[in-house]
Amino acid sequence: MQGALFALAFIAFCVLYLFLTFLIAIPYTGWAFVFGLAAGLLLVTFHAWLVLASHASSPLQRPADGYLGPRPGQSRRDLHDFAWPQYFVHQVWLDLFAIMNRANGDTLWLWRAAWRRIPPLRLPHQLVYRSRDGGADHVDRPLVALLGLPVLAIPGGFLVGLTLGGLFALVLLLAGGAFVTAFAWALGWLAIAVQRAAERWWRWAKRSTPCCAHCFFPAELPVYQCPNEHDATLPRQSDRHRDLRPGRLGVVYRRCGCDTRLPASRIRAGRTLRARCPKCDAPLPDGAGWATELRIGVFGAAGAGKTRLVEAAVRDLTMSKGGATVDHVTGNGGTPGVGSARATTLRIKRWRRPTLVHIFDAPGAALVDPARNSRYHYFDVAAGLLFVLDACSITQVRAQHATAPGHLTTGDRIASHDPEDSYQALVTALQRRGVETGGQRLAFVLTKGDLVAMLPAGQDLEPNSRSIRDWLRAQGLDNLVLSAERDFRTVRYFLGRAATTDESEVAAPLRWLLAREGVAL
């Protein structure tokens, strides 16, 4: 009798099981699966909004993570700039993985919560097995889940749909993120290439390469300083940006580690930021990298009157109607023993963009030594050269000057070095270093012309280029004149006077050189 009752109960359970499975579980499980797919898409979208809208914490690529400190000798100069990297350089992948981890964490939590909600089921002794630890008789959850399939199929279908929907959304998100990142990189590199080419053209066409007045280093890429003062909590010299160009730290603008927005362009940075020399860290004039910069190298023997000539010319130019302002900066010419060199900077502003004229006057004793004058880099990139020759250092004039009455001599120092060697020492060294002097202009200045005019040798000397040239050849300096006209594209001769009151005559050589460079004063 008990066996018949058990058989009837088993048949009734099977009928009910099939009824629930085909009439309830199968139809509604499909809808639960669909809702689960939608819920998975919404879950990933919600976490994407949380992460991208900064409402949830995610790892950040901070400026200090890639900052290597002030070591400008390294090849990757952008790694020595304390600034926030562009979003698509690294942060985009951190955000994508943060979204994936958060969505996966919520999905796993739902699966674990549903699994824990399935209670253990107690059955007759023949269907029960004893637990390993000797606990109470019970049926494990997999058997309960199998027996309760008609009821558990609906939430199970929802969880499966949720998982597949989340995976599909994550695949779409990763694929879309990779596509957008690749597109951003391609567009960014194109913009970087165009902007850097434009900057190179600007530097070449506008001649805007700065030159340090302390170490005479041509700084093609100056170091720009953040206008915001960095406190002691930030790394040392973190306000110095050594590679302020379009790159991984910014295409149009970059954000300093102190959250100050800076232009990612040397041209625009030169208009607003203070610049420093990348070699000696000396300050550069305002407008470095944006303004046109012309370098004029003054050379000649010691005692030829270079410094006096430059000072008089600067006084005339600053008092001219052009309204130029002058800033005197004196620095060391490289290493001890070379001697100090004076660098005078003229700021000439006629239009919106100024012109910086650097007049470099190095000591004559160092210039006549090829091993020492190589340290004066500005000669290699000078727009024009000015050679100063003491007329009294010429052999015939020196002899007449020595025997002249005392009232005809002023007691000024006379250059003792050979005139031709004082020219050849520097020009030959420049040509050996590969400098094309044939494309430059030379202003040949003969100083102390008024003293020579009172001597018999200077009776035929007139203050014009042709007369000065002929007079030099008549004094036996044919080789010097021919060498100068052979080495340079254009040579013009000027006469300097020791006691002249007309300073515009002294400034004529500089005016001529600047006019040929498009700066008329």
PDB file of N, CA and C in Angstrom, residues 449-508:
ATOM      1  N   GLY A 449      89.495 106.764 -37.153  1.00  0.00           N
ATOM      2  CA  GLY A 449      89.703 107.395 -38.452  1.00  0.00           C
ATOM      3  C   GLY A 449      90.068 108.854 -38.346  1.00  0.00           C
ATOM      4  N   ASP A 450      89.574 109.562 -37.310  1.00  0.00           N
ATOM      5  CA  ASP A 450      89.904 110.975 -37.170  1.00  0.00           C
ATOM      6  C   ASP A 450      91.369 111.171 -36.814  1.00  0.00           C
ATOM      7  N   LEU A 451      91.968 110.232 -36.044  1.00  0.00           N
ATOM      8  CA  LEU A 451      93.389 110.322 -35.727  1.00  0.00           C
ATOM      9  C   LEU A 451      94.243 110.054 -36.962  1.00  0.00           C
ATOM     10  N   VAL A 452      93.807 109.064 -37.748  1.00  0.00           N
ATOM     11  CA  VAL A 452      94.569 108.737 -38.959  1.00  0.00           C
ATOM     12  C   VAL A 452      94.500 109.881 -39.956  1.00  0.00           C
ATOM     13  N   ALA A 453      93.395 110.610 -39.975  1.00  0.00           N
ATOM     14  CA  ALA A 453      93.250 111.705 -40.932  1.00  0.00           C
ATOM     15  C   ALA A 453      94.258 112.823 -40.681  1.00  0.00           C
ATOM     16  N   MET A 454      94.789 112.930 -39.454  1.00  0.00           N
ATOM     17  CA  MET A 454      95.780 113.956 -39.147  1.00  0.00           C
ATOM     18  C   MET A 454      97.193 113.504 -39.453  1.00  0.00           C
ATOM     19  N   LEU A 455      97.354 112.254 -39.871  1.00  0.00           N
ATOM     20  CA  LEU A 455      98.663 111.720 -40.226  1.00  0.00           C
ATOM     21  C   LEU A 455      98.835 111.726 -41.737  1.00  0.00           C
ATOM     22  N   PRO A 456     100.049 111.709 -42.221  1.00  0.00           N
ATOM     23  CA  PRO A 456     100.257 111.710 -43.680  1.00  0.00           C
ATOM     24  C   PRO A 456      99.592 110.526 -44.372  1.00  0.00           C
ATOM     25  N   ALA A 457      99.517 109.375 -43.694  1.00  0.00           N
ATOM     26  CA  ALA A 457      98.937 108.190 -44.330  1.00  0.00           C
ATOM     27  C   ALA A 457      97.444 108.310 -44.532  1.00  0.00           C
ATOM     28  N   GLY A 458      96.780 109.211 -43.792  1.00  0.00           N
ATOM     29  CA  GLY A 458      95.337 109.298 -43.884  1.00  0.00           C
ATOM     30  C   GLY A 458      94.831 110.493 -44.637  1.00  0.00           C
ATOM     31  N   GLN A 459      95.652 111.125 -45.460  1.00  0.00           N
ATOM     32  CA  GLN A 459      95.215 112.316 -46.184  1.00  0.00           C
ATOM     33  C   GLN A 459      94.146 111.992 -47.223  1.00  0.00           C
ATOM     34  N   ASP A 460      94.199 110.810 -47.793  1.00  0.00           N
ATOM     35  CA  ASP A 460      93.246 110.442 -48.847  1.00  0.00           C
ATOM     36  C   ASP A 460      92.063 109.628 -48.314  1.00  0.00           C
ATOM     37  N   LEU A 461      91.924 109.471 -47.009  1.00  0.00           N
ATOM     38  CA  LEU A 461      90.867 108.642 -46.428  1.00  0.00           C
ATOM     39  C   LEU A 461      89.575 109.436 -46.328  1.00  0.00           C
ATOM     40  N   GLU A 462      88.528 108.949 -46.956  1.00  0.00           N
ATOM     41  CA  GLU A 462      87.216 109.575 -46.930  1.00  0.00           C
ATOM     42  C   GLU A 462      86.213 108.631 -46.256  1.00  0.00           C
ATOM     43  N   PRO A 463      85.163 109.193 -45.600  1.00  0.00           N
ATOM     44  CA  PRO A 463      84.201 108.346 -44.873  1.00  0.00           C
ATOM     45  C   PRO A 463      83.147 107.710 -45.776  1.00  0.00           C
ATOM     46  N   ASN A 464      83.604 106.976 -46.786  1.00  0.00           N
ATOM     47  CA  ASN A 464      82.673 106.205 -47.609  1.00  0.00           C
ATOM     48  C   ASN A 464      83.293 104.851 -47.900  1.00  0.00           C
ATOM     49  N   SER A 465      82.465 103.890 -48.233  1.00  0.00           N
ATOM     50  CA  SER A 465      82.909 102.506 -48.340  1.00  0.00           C
ATOM     51  C   SER A 465      83.988 102.338 -49.397  1.00  0.00           C
ATOM     52  N   ARG A 466      83.808 102.962 -50.547  1.00  0.00           N
ATOM     53  CA  ARG A 466      84.778 102.795 -51.630  1.00  0.00           C
ATOM     54  C   ARG A 466      86.134 103.368 -51.256  1.00  0.00           C
ATOM     55  N   SER A 467      86.139 104.550 -50.647  1.00  0.00           N
ATOM     56  CA  SER A 467      87.397 105.186 -50.268  1.00  0.00           C
ATOM     57  C   SER A 467      88.120 104.377 -49.190  1.00  0.00           C
ATOM     58  N   ILE A 468      87.370 103.867 -48.216  1.00  0.00           N
ATOM     59  CA  ILE A 468      88.005 103.080 -47.148  1.00  0.00           C
ATOM     60  C   ILE A 468      88.611 101.806 -47.720  1.00  0.00           C
ATOM     61  N   ARG A 469      87.925 101.174 -48.640  1.00  0.00           N
ATOM     62  CA  ARG A 469      88.433  99.955 -49.263  1.00  0.00           C
ATOM     63  C   ARG A 469      89.729 100.232 -50.011  1.00  0.00           C
ATOM     64  N   ASP A 470      89.745 101.280 -50.812  1.00  0.00           N
ATOM     65  CA  ASP A 470      90.967 101.614 -51.562  1.00  0.00           C
ATOM     66  C   ASP A 470      92.104 101.993 -50.627  1.00  0.00           C
ATOM     67  N   TRP A 471      91.779 102.678 -49.541  1.00  0.00           N
ATOM     68  CA  TRP A 471      92.832 103.084 -48.601  1.00  0.00           C
ATOM     69  C   TRP A 471      93.454 101.869 -47.926  1.00  0.00           C
ATOM     70  N   LEU A 472      92.630 100.890 -47.548  1.00  0.00           N
ATOM     71  CA  LEU A 472      93.169  99.673 -46.933  1.00  0.00           C
ATOM     72  C   LEU A 472      94.094  98.940 -47.886  1.00  0.00           C
ATOM     73  N   ARG A 473      93.740  98.883 -49.139  1.00  0.00           N
ATOM     74  CA  ARG A 473      94.599  98.210 -50.104  1.00  0.00           C
ATOM     75  C   ARG A 473      95.892  98.994 -50.310  1.00  0.00           C
ATOM     76  N   ALA A 474      95.794 100.293 -50.234  1.00  0.00           N
ATOM     77  CA  ALA A 474      97.004 101.108 -50.385  1.00  0.00           C
ATOM     78  C   ALA A 474      97.944 100.941 -49.205  1.00  0.00           C
ATOM     79  N   GLN A 475      97.404 100.535 -48.041  1.00  0.00           N
ATOM     80  CA  GLN A 475      98.244 100.332 -46.861  1.00  0.00           C
ATOM     81  C   GLN A 475      98.795  98.910 -46.779  1.00  0.00           C
ATOM     82  N   GLY A 476      98.621  98.141 -47.842  1.00  0.00           N
ATOM     83  CA  GLY A 476      99.187  96.796 -47.881  1.00  0.00           C
ATOM     84  C   GLY A 476      98.278  95.713 -47.332  1.00  0.00           C
ATOM     85  N   LEU A 477      96.984  95.998 -47.180  1.00  0.00           N
ATOM     86  CA  LEU A 477      96.046  95.004 -46.668  1.00  0.00           C
ATOM     87  C   LEU A 477      95.192  94.419 -47.783  1.00  0.00           C
ATOM     88  N   ASP A 478      95.833  94.196 -48.956  1.00  0.00           N
ATOM     89  CA  ASP A 478      95.088  93.622 -50.079  1.00  0.00           C
ATOM     90  C   ASP A 478      94.522  92.254 -49.739  1.00  0.00           C
ATOM     91  N   ASN A 479      95.339  91.424 -49.096  1.00  0.00           N
ATOM     92  CA  ASN A 479      94.873  90.081 -48.762  1.00  0.00           C
ATOM     93  C   ASN A 479      93.676  90.118 -47.810  1.00  0.00           C
ATOM     94  N   LEU A 480      93.689  91.041 -46.860  1.00  0.00           N
ATOM     95  CA  LEU A 480      92.578  91.150 -45.921  1.00  0.00           C
ATOM     96  C   LEU A 480      91.301  91.574 -46.638  1.00  0.00           C
ATOM     97  N   VAL A 481      91.401  92.546 -47.521  1.00  0.00           N
ATOM     98  CA  VAL A 481      90.226  93.023 -48.255  1.00  0.00           C
ATOM     99  C   VAL A 481      89.690  91.934 -49.172  1.00  0.00           C
ATOM    100  N   LEU A 482      90.581  91.279 -49.899  1.00  0.00           N
ATOM    101  CA  LEU A 482      90.144  90.226 -50.816  1.00  0.00           C
ATOM    102  C   LEU A 482      89.557  89.030 -50.058  1.00  0.00           C
ATOM    103  N   SER A 483      90.131  88.708 -48.912  1.00  0.00           N
ATOM    104  CA  SER A 483      89.611  87.593 -48.119  1.00  0.00           C
ATOM    105  C   SER A 483      88.213  87.904 -47.601  1.00  0.00           C
ATOM    106  N   ALA A 484      88.009  89.112 -47.121  1.00  0.00           N
ATOM    107  CA  ALA A 484      86.696  89.487 -46.608  1.00  0.00           C
ATOM    108  C   ALA A 484      85.654  89.447 -47.712  1.00  0.00           C
ATOM    109  N   GLU A 485      85.983  89.975 -48.891  1.00  0.00           N
ATOM    110  CA  GLU A 485      85.011  89.990 -49.991  1.00  0.00           C
ATOM    111  C   GLU A 485      84.797  88.604 -50.585  1.00  0.00           C
ATOM    112  N   ARG A 486      85.751  87.712 -50.412  1.00  0.00           N
ATOM    113  CA  ARG A 486      85.583  86.341 -50.875  1.00  0.00           C
ATOM    114  C   ARG A 486      84.781  85.503 -49.878  1.00  0.00           C
ATOM    115  N   ASP A 487      84.987  85.738 -48.586  1.00  0.00           N
ATOM    116  CA  ASP A 487      84.355  84.924 -47.554  1.00  0.00           C
ATOM    117  C   ASP A 487      82.895  85.298 -47.316  1.00  0.00           C
ATOM    118  N   PHE A 488      82.507  86.545 -47.554  1.00  0.00           N
ATOM    119  CA  PHE A 488      81.169  87.007 -47.226  1.00  0.00           C
ATOM    120  C   PHE A 488      80.434  87.454 -48.481  1.00  0.00           C
ATOM    121  N   ARG A 489      79.090  87.378 -48.389  1.00  0.00           N
ATOM    122  CA  ARG A 489      78.270  87.739 -49.537  1.00  0.00           C
ATOM    123  C   ARG A 489      78.358  89.227 -49.838  1.00  0.00           C
ATOM    124  N   THR A 490      78.272  90.039 -48.792  1.00  0.00           N
ATOM    125  CA  THR A 490      78.323  91.493 -48.953  1.00  0.00           C
ATOM    126  C   THR A 490      79.239  92.056 -47.885  1.00  0.00           C
ATOM    127  N   VAL A 491      80.106  92.959 -48.280  1.00  0.00           N
ATOM    128  CA  VAL A 491      81.009  93.633 -47.344  1.00  0.00           C
ATOM    129  C   VAL A 491      80.871  95.132 -47.571  1.00  0.00           C
ATOM    130  N   ARG A 492      80.699  95.851 -46.492  1.00  0.00           N
ATOM    131  CA  ARG A 492      80.650  97.306 -46.570  1.00  0.00           C
ATOM    132  C   ARG A 492      81.589  97.879 -45.521  1.00  0.00           C
ATOM    133  N   TYR A 493      82.268  98.927 -45.912  1.00  0.00           N
ATOM    134  CA  TYR A 493      83.309  99.510 -45.068  1.00  0.00           C
ATOM    135  C   TYR A 493      82.790 100.791 -44.436  1.00  0.00           C
ATOM    136  N   PHE A 494      83.132 100.947 -43.138  1.00  0.00           N
ATOM    137  CA  PHE A 494      82.704 102.109 -42.376  1.00  0.00           C
ATOM    138  C   PHE A 494      83.912 102.711 -41.662  1.00  0.00           C
ATOM    139  N   LEU A 495      83.812 103.993 -41.375  1.00  0.00           N
ATOM    140  CA  LEU A 495      84.880 104.705 -40.698  1.00  0.00           C
ATOM    141  C   LEU A 495      84.396 105.150 -39.331  1.00  0.00           C
ATOM    142  N   GLY A 496      85.085 104.712 -38.302  1.00  0.00           N
ATOM    143  CA  GLY A 496      84.758 105.110 -36.944  1.00  0.00           C
ATOM    144  C   GLY A 496      85.730 106.164 -36.460  1.00  0.00           C
ATOM    145  N   ARG A 497      85.228 107.119 -35.697  1.00  0.00           N
ATOM    146  CA  ARG A 497      86.042 108.215 -35.203  1.00  0.00           C
ATOM    147  C   ARG A 497      86.130 108.130 -33.688  1.00  0.00           C
ATOM    148  N   ALA A 498      87.309 108.405 -33.171  1.00  0.00           N
ATOM    149  CA  ALA A 498      87.543 108.280 -31.738  1.00  0.00           C
ATOM    150  C   ALA A 498      86.886 109.390 -30.940  1.00  0.00           C
ATOM    151  N   ALA A 499      86.764 110.580 -31.517  1.00  0.00           N
ATOM    152  CA  ALA A 499      86.238 111.723 -30.774  1.00  0.00           C
ATOM    153  C   ALA A 499      85.068 112.363 -31.497  1.00  0.00           C
ATOM    154  N   THR A 500      84.282 111.563 -32.182  1.00  0.00           N
ATOM    155  CA  THR A 500      83.161 112.125 -32.916  1.00  0.00           C
ATOM    156  C   THR A 500      82.006 112.437 -31.970  1.00  0.00           C
ATOM    157  N   THR A 501      81.254 113.472 -32.280  1.00  0.00           N
ATOM    158  CA  THR A 501      80.061 113.835 -31.517  1.00  0.00           C
ATOM    159  C   THR A 501      78.794 113.350 -32.212  1.00  0.00           C
ATOM    160  N   ASP A 502      78.934 112.837 -33.405  1.00  0.00           N
ATOM    161  CA  ASP A 502      77.786 112.338 -34.155  1.00  0.00           C
ATOM    162  C   ASP A 502      77.706 110.829 -33.963  1.00  0.00           C
ATOM    163  N   GLU A 503      76.870 110.410 -32.991  1.00  0.00           N
ATOM    164  CA  GLU A 503      76.787 108.981 -32.681  1.00  0.00           C
ATOM    165  C   GLU A 503      76.054 108.201 -33.757  1.00  0.00           C
ATOM    166  N   SER A 504      75.256 108.885 -34.573  1.00  0.00           N
ATOM    167  CA  SER A 504      74.591 108.176 -35.657  1.00  0.00           C
ATOM    168  C   SER A 504      75.595 107.641 -36.657  1.00  0.00           C
ATOM    169  N   GLU A 505      76.747 108.308 -36.758  1.00  0.00           N
ATOM    170  CA  GLU A 505      77.801 107.798 -37.634  1.00  0.00           C
ATOM    171  C   GLU A 505      78.411 106.528 -37.057  1.00  0.00           C
ATOM    172  N   VAL A 506      78.516 106.459 -35.721  1.00  0.00           N
ATOM    173  CA  VAL A 506      79.061 105.263 -35.081  1.00  0.00           C
ATOM    174  C   VAL A 506      78.084 104.094 -35.224  1.00  0.00           C
ATOM    175  N   ALA A 507      76.776 104.377 -35.185  1.00  0.00           N
ATOM    176  CA  ALA A 507      75.771 103.327 -35.282  1.00  0.00           C
ATOM    177  C   ALA A 507      75.492 102.903 -36.713  1.00  0.00           C
ATOM    178  N   ALA A 508      76.126 103.541 -37.690  1.00  0.00           N
ATOM    179  CA  ALA A 508      75.859 103.214 -39.092  1.00  0.00           C
ATOM    180  C   ALA A 508      76.109 101.742 -39.418  1.00  0.00           C
TER     181      ALA A 508
END
